Amino acid sequence: MLSVVHSLPGRTRFHLNSSFSPTMIECFIRSLPHVYSATYTQETGNVLIHHDTAVSFQALKKSLQQLFAKKQKGKIQSFSWEKLVPTVTCTTMFLANWYIQRSPFSTAVKNAGHWAAVITSVFTSLDVIKDGIISLFKSRKANANTLTAASIFASLYIRNPGSALIVTIMSTISEWLTDYTSKKTKEYIHSVLELATTYAWRLNEKAVEEKVALDQVQVGDTVVVFTGEKIPVDGMVSRGYGTVDESSITGEYMPKETGKEQQVYAGSILLNGQLTILVEKVGGDTALSQIVKLLEEAQEKQAPIQNMANTLAEKMVPVSFGLALITFLLTRNVNRAMNMLVIDFVCGIKLSTATALYASIGKAAKQGALVKGSNYIEEMAQVETIILDKTGTITEGTPVVQQVISCDGYEQKEVIRLAAAVEKSSSHPIADAIIKQAEEWKIEIPVRDENAQVDTVIGKGITTLFQGKQIGVGSLHFMKELKVNMDHFVHHLEKDENIIYVAYDRTLLGVISIFDRIRSGMHHALRQLRYQGIHDIIMLTGDKRTVAREMAQRLHLNWYHAETLPEDKVKYIKQYRRNSTVMMVGDGINDAPALAHANIGVTMGRKRTDIASEASDIIITSDHPKVLPELVRLSKKTMNIIKQNFIFTFLINGGAILLGALGIISPIAGAAIHNAATIGVVLNSARILWIGG
């Protein structure tokens, strides 16, 4: 419902009833051409819109009606009454016919009730009957619907339309449950798609915001995002501060405080504040677009157990027909033979397996992990060895200064001041750590001599001139090459530290120890992985052996391999794969070959590279390692549920077939037992969606 409350040129207030959230309502309205701002008040249901004065409120109202009609149409409904029409119709007719046949009505009325039940059972099952017959003649192969159609016609042949109605009722309910579960898992994908925007506020040459279509925005442009708006691009914040909801991208429900030089992603919502963003990725290159693409592709990849379930289900169809024929030949009893048709293993196995795997992918997506196919869910449940890259995976990947030790006669600030003077021209992560330390201590970084070059010796260090004398920053070996006097220097450092020496005029000023912090939550994540049955956790790193050994001891890892090159990582992956199922977790370009060779490759964190993401099978979009054990737990739970469904389906339907063959139960009871079992296993699969919350 949409009505105009008040209107002035360029300013109109509407009353709007909508099931969308206030933030989404504002985002939808701002996407319209000529609309500058929209503010929705939930308490009153009113939305205040500022727009181009050339646009009348009648034209604006029409645009809004079309917009929300389109959005509502595209919104996934978790419940569809249309799906239950056949069930309600068949149930009503079954009860009515049952009452008529058992009451002292005339023969004409009973016949009318019988034929009404026959017509209802046929018309409510037309799609099933049509598909079953087409499959038989077109593919020359019977499917589950062929079996259902045969059981319906057999019921009608023996003048028992009640049995046909029961088949329709129960099969419709089980299909609806499967459809419901699939839609619940699709809601995440749909919510991501909803977050796509069509416009951006781009800064022009005069630094004035102008509203432009998103396809006009290019890499290198600067855009502004206001409170309540969706961020339209991936980029770096150049100015401003705000709170951003990144749940659609990372799976983290807590909003993130964002400021200068921090990364933001298309599809996130700016809850408050204002951000100026330097555009790095647009369109199909954004993280949002990649997520949607991966989720769509994941639906097409089937796990081996799903293929097995489908194959087994197909093979059981002729078995059911064969059992029906054998039973009829032995007993000459149509009712007993019909039990073989109304009771089968097809639906329970096929529907529950597909539902479980699809629900598992949806659940993983909600937790911030993109699984590229259901086959990886099955394989992850069998993982015995996890291999972790160190930098950027176990650690944060951002070196920081841990300690500054100065030599006699010098202060700590002097060591950082001169080190920063030479390192400020470097893009090395260690240089960033030193510069940040200088900023933290509020040290004014001196300027090197005019025309002085910065000489970098890869793997050793860096030098420049200051006040006519040489500053050198680097390794102990580099200091020896520079002939730095170190005779009177004594230091005590932890053995796992990366030590950087700082010298001026061939005199050692002091040392700076650099370390890379272990990710918050990594200890707990590793303990949880062991609890999930992962006994071998191994680290690969290009770092020195002493650093790797200390890290492995801190985390209680089974083993580590230090000073490894990308080709070495592949060698170790192949080595461990000979005896166990291996999951490799990394984030960088150098991890890509190893990720591709592992049974399951996982990239983790927001700093992951595109190449690593392409090579991996699972992408964890957040920086929190807790998602790793949650994924392993989810995969094991999913496979356990699938196995439970197999056992329940065979036990219940097998027992019902035996009872039907012996004539202990009627076709109606047989159909009820079979379909109730199918509904049960589908519900068992659907509970994956609610595991853990």
XYZ file of C-alpha atoms in Angstrom:
693
model
C 0.000 0.000 0.000
C 1.400 3.395 -1.041
C -0.205 6.796 -0.450
C 0.946 10.428 -0.572
C 1.016 12.142 2.847
C 2.409 15.511 1.759
C 4.097 16.919 -1.322
C 6.137 19.992 -2.254
C 8.292 20.519 -5.352
C 11.332 18.280 -4.862
C 10.081 16.940 -1.505
C 7.392 14.269 -1.066
C 6.345 12.163 1.930
C 4.685 8.784 1.291
C 3.047 6.262 3.607
C 4.388 2.819 2.725
C 3.563 -0.641 4.058
C 6.308 -3.112 3.174
C 7.836 -6.300 4.576
C 11.328 -5.095 3.621
C 13.653 -3.675 6.283
C 13.907 0.141 6.623
C 17.474 0.095 5.267
C 16.461 -1.933 2.201
C 13.452 0.360 1.561
C 15.727 3.400 1.578
C 18.238 1.645 -0.701
C 15.529 0.635 -3.195
C 14.113 4.161 -3.397
C 17.542 5.790 -3.768
C 18.176 3.548 -6.771
C 15.474 5.415 -8.719
C 16.605 8.083 -11.210
C 16.206 11.693 -9.999
C 15.934 10.626 -6.327
C 18.538 12.298 -4.101
C 17.682 10.907 -0.665
C 15.109 8.746 1.137
C 14.494 8.457 4.884
C 12.085 5.800 6.175
C 10.553 5.982 9.685
C 9.506 2.534 10.847
C 7.246 3.800 13.651
C 4.992 5.772 11.277
C 5.587 3.828 8.076
C 6.378 7.093 6.284
C 9.220 7.720 3.873
C 10.510 11.238 3.094
C 11.950 11.545 -0.418
C 13.965 14.454 -1.830
C 13.930 14.355 -5.621
C 14.356 16.390 -8.797
C 11.790 19.221 -8.903
C 10.961 18.270 -12.508
C 9.478 14.982 -11.251
C 5.846 15.192 -10.066
C 4.643 13.222 -7.052
C 2.253 11.279 -9.370
C 5.175 10.110 -11.534
C 7.217 9.315 -8.441
C 4.337 7.318 -6.938
C 3.985 5.274 -10.138
C 7.743 4.541 -10.157
C 7.598 3.459 -6.509
C 4.628 1.158 -7.133
C 6.426 -0.517 -10.039
C 9.665 -0.785 -8.056
C 8.137 -2.472 -4.995
C 5.899 -4.712 -7.112
C 9.041 -5.960 -8.860
C 10.971 -6.384 -5.597
C 8.072 -8.197 -3.925
C 7.663 -10.492 -6.918
C 11.349 -11.373 -6.794
C 11.314 -11.940 -3.041
C 11.528 -15.609 -2.124
C 8.462 -16.811 -0.291
C 9.166 -19.430 2.355
C 5.591 -20.704 2.169
C 3.379 -21.104 -0.876
C -0.322 -21.889 -0.387
C -0.579 -22.994 -4.010
C 1.649 -25.969 -3.243
C -0.853 -27.218 -0.677
C -3.952 -26.972 -2.903
C -3.607 -30.577 -4.233
C -3.029 -31.850 -0.686
C -6.067 -30.048 0.746
C -8.243 -31.078 -2.223
C -7.227 -34.742 -2.035
C -7.576 -34.846 1.756
C -11.090 -33.352 1.579
C -12.129 -35.753 -1.176
C -10.613 -38.779 0.638
C -12.565 -38.009 3.832
C -15.779 -37.219 1.930
C -15.614 -40.430 -0.132
C -14.733 -42.495 2.943
C -17.793 -41.119 4.749
C -20.089 -41.629 1.739
C -19.014 -45.236 1.140
C -19.586 -46.167 4.797
C -22.934 -44.414 5.210
C -26.447 -45.593 4.163
C -26.503 -43.476 0.997
C -28.045 -44.645 -2.260
C -25.967 -46.463 -4.881
C -26.110 -43.390 -7.121
C -24.594 -41.172 -4.407
C -21.877 -43.753 -3.660
C -21.044 -44.012 -7.366
C -20.897 -40.226 -7.593
C -18.505 -40.134 -4.616
C -16.359 -42.858 -6.170
C -16.070 -41.097 -9.535
C -15.422 -37.736 -7.859
C -12.494 -39.348 -6.001
C -11.211 -40.904 -9.251
C -11.355 -37.574 -11.129
C -9.699 -35.723 -8.217
C -6.845 -38.227 -7.937
C -6.157 -38.039 -11.700
C -6.378 -34.243 -12.073
C -4.239 -33.481 -9.006
C -1.579 -35.899 -10.293
C -1.580 -34.874 -13.965
C 1.967 -33.488 -13.910
C 3.317 -36.621 -12.231
C 1.441 -38.952 -14.614
C 2.541 -36.959 -17.663
C 6.220 -36.975 -16.610
C 6.120 -40.698 -15.808
C 4.620 -41.617 -19.194
C 6.911 -39.250 -21.172
C 9.989 -40.714 -19.460
C 8.818 -44.219 -20.333
C 8.356 -43.509 -24.045
C 10.958 -40.795 -24.626
C 13.885 -42.085 -22.527
C 12.694 -45.720 -22.600
C 13.340 -45.721 -18.873
C 10.960 -45.707 -15.903
C 11.487 -43.055 -13.227
C 9.969 -42.347 -9.820
C 6.950 -40.634 -11.421
C 6.372 -43.678 -13.645
C 6.120 -45.742 -10.472
C 3.740 -43.244 -8.852
C 1.563 -43.115 -11.992
C 1.419 -46.933 -12.112
C 0.355 -47.100 -8.468
C -2.397 -44.510 -9.077
C -3.790 -46.379 -12.090
C -3.541 -49.706 -10.233
C -5.535 -48.206 -7.348
C -8.212 -46.985 -9.756
C -8.303 -50.376 -11.516
C -9.183 -52.192 -8.300
C -11.771 -49.477 -7.524
C -9.772 -48.058 -4.631
C -9.377 -44.335 -5.384
C -8.600 -43.723 -1.704
C -5.198 -45.309 -2.161
C -4.491 -43.067 -5.174
C -5.502 -40.010 -3.135
C -3.183 -41.017 -0.271
C -0.263 -41.362 -2.741
C -0.937 -37.844 -4.063
C -1.384 -36.339 -0.576
C 1.803 -37.706 0.922
C 4.036 -37.265 -2.155
C 2.885 -33.637 -2.491
C 3.764 -32.958 1.148
C 7.234 -34.514 0.791
C 7.905 -32.532 -2.405
C 6.735 -29.346 -0.725
C 9.111 -29.961 2.178
C 12.000 -30.482 -0.233
C 11.063 -27.328 -2.123
C 10.749 -25.403 1.140
C 14.218 -26.484 2.261
C 15.732 -25.559 -1.107
C 14.135 -22.119 -0.933
C 15.417 -21.550 2.577
C 18.953 -22.257 1.380
C 18.427 -19.998 -1.640
C 17.414 -17.089 0.596
C 21.068 -16.325 1.285
C 21.841 -16.151 -2.425
C 18.761 -14.018 -3.005
C 19.688 -11.629 -0.194
C 23.111 -11.203 -1.810
C 21.503 -10.494 -5.180
C 19.204 -7.939 -3.541
C 22.246 -6.044 -2.347
C 23.308 -5.171 -5.875
C 22.845 -1.453 -6.587
C 22.401 0.443 -9.843
C 23.924 3.848 -9.064
C 26.794 5.598 -7.293
C 27.642 9.104 -6.089
C 30.834 9.824 -8.055
C 33.074 12.825 -7.396
C 33.627 14.880 -10.553
C 36.608 17.088 -11.434
C 35.304 19.803 -9.075
C 35.003 17.277 -6.184
C 31.207 17.547 -6.318
C 29.038 14.427 -5.951
C 26.995 13.482 -8.996
C 24.603 10.556 -9.237
C 25.618 8.257 -12.098
C 24.710 4.773 -13.301
C 27.011 2.161 -11.805
C 28.232 1.007 -15.221
C 29.756 4.484 -15.704
C 32.024 4.071 -12.656
C 35.563 2.925 -13.444
C 38.571 1.737 -11.464
C 40.402 4.776 -10.094
C 37.241 6.887 -9.657
C 36.202 8.204 -6.266
C 32.677 7.592 -4.941
C 30.852 8.771 -1.828
C 28.493 6.579 0.214
C 25.984 8.043 2.667
C 24.224 6.556 5.711
C 21.817 3.749 4.822
C 23.197 3.221 1.324
C 24.713 0.120 -0.180
C 28.386 0.343 -1.062
C 28.418 -0.074 -4.874
C 32.104 -1.007 -5.425
C 35.089 -2.739 -3.866
C 37.655 -0.184 -2.794
C 39.762 1.578 -0.170
C 38.356 4.268 2.143
C 40.234 7.495 1.458
C 38.220 9.713 3.817
C 35.488 9.390 6.401
C 34.374 6.993 9.111
C 31.372 4.735 9.539
C 29.831 1.455 10.638
C 29.408 -1.132 7.880
C 27.243 -4.267 7.792
C 29.339 -6.833 5.878
C 27.242 -9.889 6.827
C 26.370 -10.573 3.184
C 30.060 -10.817 2.279
C 31.833 -12.231 5.342
C 29.039 -13.963 7.283
C 29.941 -11.846 10.354
C 26.752 -10.555 11.971
C 28.555 -7.849 14.001
C 28.876 -4.496 12.153
C 32.436 -3.369 11.436
C 33.910 0.039 12.277
C 35.557 1.332 9.090
C 37.844 4.289 8.486
C 40.677 5.593 6.350
C 42.810 3.053 4.411
C 40.439 0.182 5.195
C 38.889 -2.119 2.599
C 35.142 -2.098 1.854
C 33.098 -4.359 -0.413
C 30.192 -3.927 -2.806
C 26.960 -5.178 -1.265
C 27.843 -4.023 2.260
C 25.500 -1.487 3.860
C 26.738 1.709 5.524
C 24.675 1.788 8.726
C 25.962 5.213 9.781
C 28.626 7.723 8.827
C 29.905 8.820 5.419
C 32.702 7.252 3.370
C 34.745 8.455 0.406
C 36.034 5.407 -1.453
C 38.751 4.963 -4.081
C 37.340 2.422 -6.557
C 39.410 -0.767 -7.008
C 36.844 -3.204 -8.457
C 33.497 -2.740 -10.188
C 30.827 -4.897 -11.810
C 31.604 -8.590 -12.202
C 35.019 -8.220 -10.523
C 33.623 -7.329 -7.089
C 33.566 -9.800 -4.198
C 29.739 -9.697 -4.293
C 29.596 -10.787 -7.936
C 32.121 -13.553 -7.328
C 30.081 -14.865 -4.382
C 26.889 -15.016 -6.453
C 28.714 -16.728 -9.328
C 30.269 -19.339 -7.035
C 27.002 -20.100 -5.266
C 25.214 -20.545 -8.586
C 27.943 -22.884 -9.859
C 27.931 -24.875 -6.599
C 24.323 -25.949 -7.201
C 25.354 -27.773 -10.385
C 28.174 -29.855 -8.879
C 26.973 -33.079 -7.320
C 28.730 -35.110 -4.653
C 29.596 -38.769 -5.332
C 27.084 -39.841 -2.687
C 24.373 -37.825 -4.482
C 25.230 -39.478 -7.794
C 25.125 -42.824 -6.015
C 21.721 -42.009 -4.509
C 20.339 -41.002 -7.919
C 21.730 -44.142 -9.589
C 20.423 -46.373 -6.814
C 17.003 -44.710 -6.958
C 16.809 -45.245 -10.730
C 17.745 -48.920 -10.382
C 15.105 -49.471 -7.695
C 12.251 -48.449 -10.049
C 12.377 -51.634 -12.199
C 12.908 -53.644 -8.990
C 9.571 -52.334 -7.676
C 7.828 -53.282 -10.931
C 9.481 -56.712 -10.784
C 8.366 -57.264 -7.175
C 4.816 -56.273 -8.115
C 4.774 -58.792 -10.967
C 6.274 -61.599 -8.860
C 3.853 -60.919 -5.995
C 0.866 -61.008 -8.367
C 2.029 -64.237 -10.017
C 2.531 -65.929 -6.642
C -0.576 -64.656 -4.852
C -2.947 -63.628 -7.676
C -3.827 -60.750 -5.349
C -3.855 -57.292 -6.959
C -3.832 -55.513 -3.573
C -0.637 -57.247 -2.493
C 0.993 -56.567 -5.871
C -0.020 -52.925 -5.687
C 1.809 -52.560 -2.373
C 5.029 -53.137 -4.337
C 4.191 -50.078 -6.463
C 3.058 -47.673 -3.756
C 6.061 -48.513 -1.544
C 9.478 -47.720 -3.030
C 12.944 -46.505 -2.039
C 13.268 -43.857 -4.758
C 11.784 -40.750 -3.161
C 13.322 -41.156 0.284
C 16.856 -41.718 -0.995
C 16.876 -39.148 -3.789
C 15.008 -36.276 -2.128
C 16.695 -36.515 1.287
C 20.242 -36.705 -0.131
C 19.791 -33.709 -2.434
C 18.086 -31.753 0.370
C 20.878 -32.479 2.872
C 23.706 -31.433 0.532
C 21.917 -28.345 -0.717
C 21.028 -27.284 2.837
C 24.661 -27.795 3.841
C 25.912 -25.423 1.112
C 23.354 -22.829 2.213
C 24.309 -23.194 5.865
C 28.006 -22.825 5.018
C 27.243 -19.660 3.034
C 25.464 -18.158 6.033
C 28.568 -18.848 8.127
C 30.757 -16.991 5.621
C 32.107 -19.930 3.594
C 31.495 -20.448 -0.117
C 31.599 -24.135 -1.023
C 32.040 -24.535 -4.785
C 30.202 -27.872 -4.965
C 28.435 -30.449 -2.800
C 31.216 -32.933 -3.631
C 33.511 -30.914 -1.343
C 31.047 -31.334 1.538
C 31.436 -35.108 1.229
C 35.219 -34.941 0.862
C 35.629 -32.557 3.795
C 33.904 -35.078 6.081
C 36.767 -37.484 5.320
C 39.643 -35.035 6.004
C 42.389 -36.462 8.232
C 45.212 -33.953 7.672
C 45.020 -30.154 7.608
C 47.983 -28.189 6.270
C 48.088 -24.475 7.084
C 50.124 -21.731 5.471
C 51.664 -19.492 8.132
C 51.710 -15.891 6.904
C 48.220 -14.518 6.402
C 46.520 -17.749 7.481
C 47.835 -18.733 10.908
C 49.063 -15.169 11.414
C 47.440 -11.867 10.494
C 49.936 -11.262 7.694
C 50.736 -7.763 8.970
C 54.162 -7.536 10.681
C 54.440 -5.197 13.678
C 57.350 -3.968 15.789
C 57.637 -6.098 18.908
C 60.732 -4.631 20.528
C 63.369 -1.943 19.948
C 66.758 -2.391 21.634
C 69.206 0.482 21.332
C 72.975 0.413 21.756
C 74.772 2.404 24.398
C 74.450 6.133 23.790
C 71.330 5.924 21.595
C 67.611 6.042 22.349
C 64.902 3.733 21.015
C 63.219 6.632 19.222
C 66.463 7.464 17.417
C 66.689 3.870 16.140
C 63.121 4.047 14.741
C 63.614 7.610 13.419
C 66.601 6.732 11.234
C 65.171 3.352 10.209
C 61.960 5.090 9.074
C 64.001 7.639 7.087
C 65.257 4.910 4.775
C 62.235 2.584 4.915
C 59.577 5.169 4.033
C 60.408 4.699 0.347
C 59.988 0.914 0.560
C 56.799 -1.113 0.026
C 58.079 -4.094 2.044
C 55.796 -5.213 4.945
C 58.679 -4.695 7.407
C 58.941 -1.088 6.217
C 55.223 -0.629 6.940
C 55.756 -1.941 10.474
C 58.593 0.521 11.117
C 56.664 3.485 9.655
C 53.593 2.632 11.773
C 55.787 2.457 14.871
C 57.203 5.899 14.062
C 53.662 7.278 13.694
C 52.588 5.638 16.947
C 55.508 7.215 18.804
C 54.813 10.515 16.996
C 58.336 10.679 15.596
C 59.021 13.160 12.821
C 60.643 11.183 10.012
C 63.681 13.013 8.583
C 64.158 13.511 4.838
C 67.137 11.802 3.211
C 69.799 13.903 1.489
C 68.856 15.616 -1.757
C 69.591 13.414 -4.799
C 70.457 10.520 -2.457
C 69.422 7.144 -3.902
C 67.726 4.367 -1.962
C 69.588 1.134 -2.678
C 67.759 -2.109 -1.999
C 69.578 -5.435 -1.860
C 66.868 -8.093 -2.146
C 66.832 -10.456 0.793
C 69.426 -8.451 2.720
C 68.546 -4.815 3.379
C 68.309 -1.203 2.276
C 70.569 1.899 2.441
C 70.465 5.647 1.780
C 72.301 8.857 2.791
C 71.320 11.235 5.586
C 73.435 14.301 6.397
C 76.155 12.858 4.206
C 76.384 9.581 6.112
C 75.000 6.162 5.272
C 71.947 4.639 6.992
C 71.723 0.866 6.668
C 68.764 -1.309 7.686
C 68.823 -5.081 7.223
C 70.090 -8.493 8.300
C 73.167 -9.374 10.334
C 74.890 -10.573 7.145
C 74.073 -7.223 5.487
C 75.624 -5.342 8.427
C 78.836 -7.340 7.971
C 78.897 -6.445 4.277
C 78.539 -2.764 5.232
C 81.444 -3.240 7.696
C 79.371 -1.987 10.629
C 81.176 -1.919 13.983
C 79.243 -4.300 16.298
C 81.935 -5.189 18.840
C 80.296 -3.564 21.879
C 76.686 -4.621 21.212
C 75.047 -7.193 23.517
C 71.388 -8.195 23.099
C 68.986 -10.852 24.351
C 66.140 -11.629 22.005
C 63.569 -14.380 21.723
C 64.700 -16.979 19.208
C 61.527 -16.731 17.084
C 61.912 -13.041 16.286
C 62.796 -11.542 12.910
C 65.627 -9.149 13.781
C 66.362 -6.008 11.771
C 69.643 -4.199 12.427
C 69.895 -0.401 12.087
C 73.287 1.259 11.469
C 74.378 4.868 10.873
C 77.834 5.829 9.654
C 78.991 2.187 10.094
C 77.942 2.261 13.754
C 75.167 0.030 15.064
C 72.360 2.071 16.614
C 70.243 -0.885 17.705
C 67.951 -3.660 16.536
C 64.234 -3.894 15.832
C 62.450 -7.212 16.333
C 59.465 -7.754 14.030
C 56.772 -10.340 14.527
C 53.524 -11.362 12.859
C 50.679 -11.826 15.348
C 48.797 -15.126 15.470
C 45.210 -14.631 14.351
C 42.714 -14.086 17.133
C 40.840 -17.347 17.727
C 43.435 -19.560 16.007
C 44.274 -21.523 19.180
C 40.604 -22.265 19.805
C 40.003 -23.164 16.140
C 42.838 -25.719 16.184
C 41.522 -27.274 19.403
C 38.089 -27.577 17.809
C 39.581 -29.199 14.699
C 41.194 -31.857 16.866
C 37.860 -32.365 18.614
C 36.329 -32.950 15.155
C 38.764 -35.819 14.612
C 41.597 -34.041 12.751
C 44.739 -35.529 14.278
C 47.426 -34.174 11.926
C 47.757 -30.373 11.715
C 50.856 -29.222 9.866
C 52.284 -25.779 8.989
C 54.052 -24.754 5.782
C 56.004 -21.494 5.708
C 58.762 -19.736 3.837
C 60.054 -18.362 7.158
C 63.253 -19.404 8.893
C 63.322 -22.743 10.703
C 63.690 -21.165 14.178
C 60.607 -18.972 13.620
C 58.591 -21.923 12.299
C 59.619 -24.207 15.159
C 58.597 -21.682 17.801
C 55.239 -21.075 16.071
C 54.555 -24.835 15.847
C 55.313 -25.244 19.563
C 53.022 -22.386 20.527
C 50.121 -23.868 18.563
C 50.898 -27.510 19.481
C 51.082 -28.487 15.799
C 52.075 -32.010 14.783
C 54.847 -30.817 12.471
C 56.067 -27.917 10.331
C 58.070 -27.374 7.143
C 60.120 -24.147 6.992
C 61.835 -22.199 4.210
C 59.494 -23.710 1.618
C 59.035 -22.408 -1.927
C 55.711 -22.827 -3.819
C 57.019 -25.979 -5.523
C 58.060 -27.368 -2.112
C 54.537 -26.862 -0.803
C 53.150 -28.908 -3.698
C 55.685 -31.650 -2.955
C 54.569 -31.862 0.686
C 50.869 -31.873 -0.296
C 51.455 -34.817 -2.630
C 53.456 -36.582 0.056
C 50.675 -36.332 2.667
C 47.973 -37.219 0.133
C 49.457 -40.697 -0.301
C 48.207 -41.737 3.129
C 45.312 -39.418 3.989
C 42.723 -36.923 2.762
C 44.354 -33.472 2.881
C 42.864 -30.011 3.322
C 45.207 -27.112 2.499
C 44.435 -23.637 3.879
C 46.188 -20.584 2.422
C 45.653 -17.090 1.071
C 48.465 -15.990 -1.247
C 49.629 -16.457 -4.824
C 52.400 -18.756 -3.588
C 49.733 -21.009 -2.021
C 47.733 -21.446 -5.242
C 49.615 -24.524 -6.587
C 49.328 -26.303 -3.220
C 45.639 -25.422 -2.948
C 45.015 -26.930 -6.372
C 46.826 -30.196 -5.515
C 45.130 -30.785 -2.138
C 41.965 -32.887 -1.842
C 40.303 -29.698 -0.635
C 41.834 -26.247 -1.059
C 40.593 -23.485 1.250
C 41.387 -19.772 1.033
C 40.770 -17.713 4.137
C 40.639 -14.031 4.976
C 39.915 -10.757 3.253
C 43.506 -10.426 2.023
C 43.278 -13.595 -0.061
C 44.430 -13.211 -3.666
C 42.220 -13.810 -6.705
C 44.576 -16.563 -7.927
C 44.339 -18.411 -4.596
C 40.540 -18.083 -4.666
C 40.392 -19.526 -8.194
C 42.588 -22.484 -7.211
C 40.606 -23.284 -4.054
C 37.446 -25.353 -3.541
C 36.158 -23.414 -0.533
C 36.463 -19.682 0.152
C 36.137 -18.365 3.710
C 35.266 -14.694 3.341
C 35.968 -13.616 6.929
C 39.258 -13.346 8.827
C 38.085 -15.487 11.738
C 39.521 -19.043 11.786
C 36.512 -20.365 13.743
C 34.803 -21.062 10.391
C 37.265 -23.918 9.678
C 36.117 -26.266 12.489
C 32.515 -25.210 11.879
C 32.821 -26.348 8.248
C 34.342 -29.696 9.206
C 31.603 -30.205 11.801
C 28.904 -29.281 9.280
C 30.268 -31.689 6.668
C 30.464 -34.598 9.131
C 26.959 -33.864 10.385
C 25.641 -33.735 6.812
C 27.145 -37.098 5.889
C 25.853 -38.665 9.110
C 22.349 -37.424 8.320
C 22.550 -38.817 4.766
C 23.607 -42.213 6.148
C 20.744 -42.095 8.675
C 18.318 -41.381 5.839
C 19.589 -44.381 3.833
C 19.128 -46.707 6.819
C 15.672 -45.364 7.764
C 14.460 -45.485 4.156
C 15.519 -49.110 3.623
C 14.322 -50.339 7.026
C 10.886 -48.683 6.988
C 10.084 -49.249 3.304
C 11.588 -52.747 3.351
C 9.400 -53.652 6.319
C 6.337 -52.142 4.645
C 7.018 -54.134 1.434
C 7.236 -57.362 3.453
C 3.986 -56.600 5.278
C 2.286 -55.674 1.994
C 3.454 -58.878 0.280
C 2.028 -60.919 3.146
C -1.260 -59.056 2.885
C -0.987 -57.698 6.445
C -1.390 -54.045 5.341
C -3.546 -52.512 2.606
C -2.262 -50.366 -0.285
C -3.594 -47.277 1.508
C -1.588 -48.116 4.645
C 1.434 -48.980 2.483
C 1.272 -45.641 0.668
C 0.895 -43.808 3.979
C 3.922 -45.591 5.527
C 6.101 -45.027 2.449
C 5.330 -41.325 2.101
C 5.516 -40.721 5.854
C 9.040 -42.211 5.752
C 9.948 -39.910 2.841
C 8.643 -36.874 4.736
C 10.604 -37.967 7.804
C 13.971 -38.267 6.030
C 13.456 -34.974 4.165
C 12.745 -33.261 7.505
C 15.849 -34.937 8.919
C 17.880 -33.367 6.076
C 16.218 -29.982 6.496
C 17.368 -29.685 10.106
C 20.887 -28.999 8.782
C 19.682 -25.432 8.252
C 19.189 -25.001 11.988
C 22.290 -26.806 13.262
C 24.205 -24.512 15.590
C 21.514 -21.860 15.939
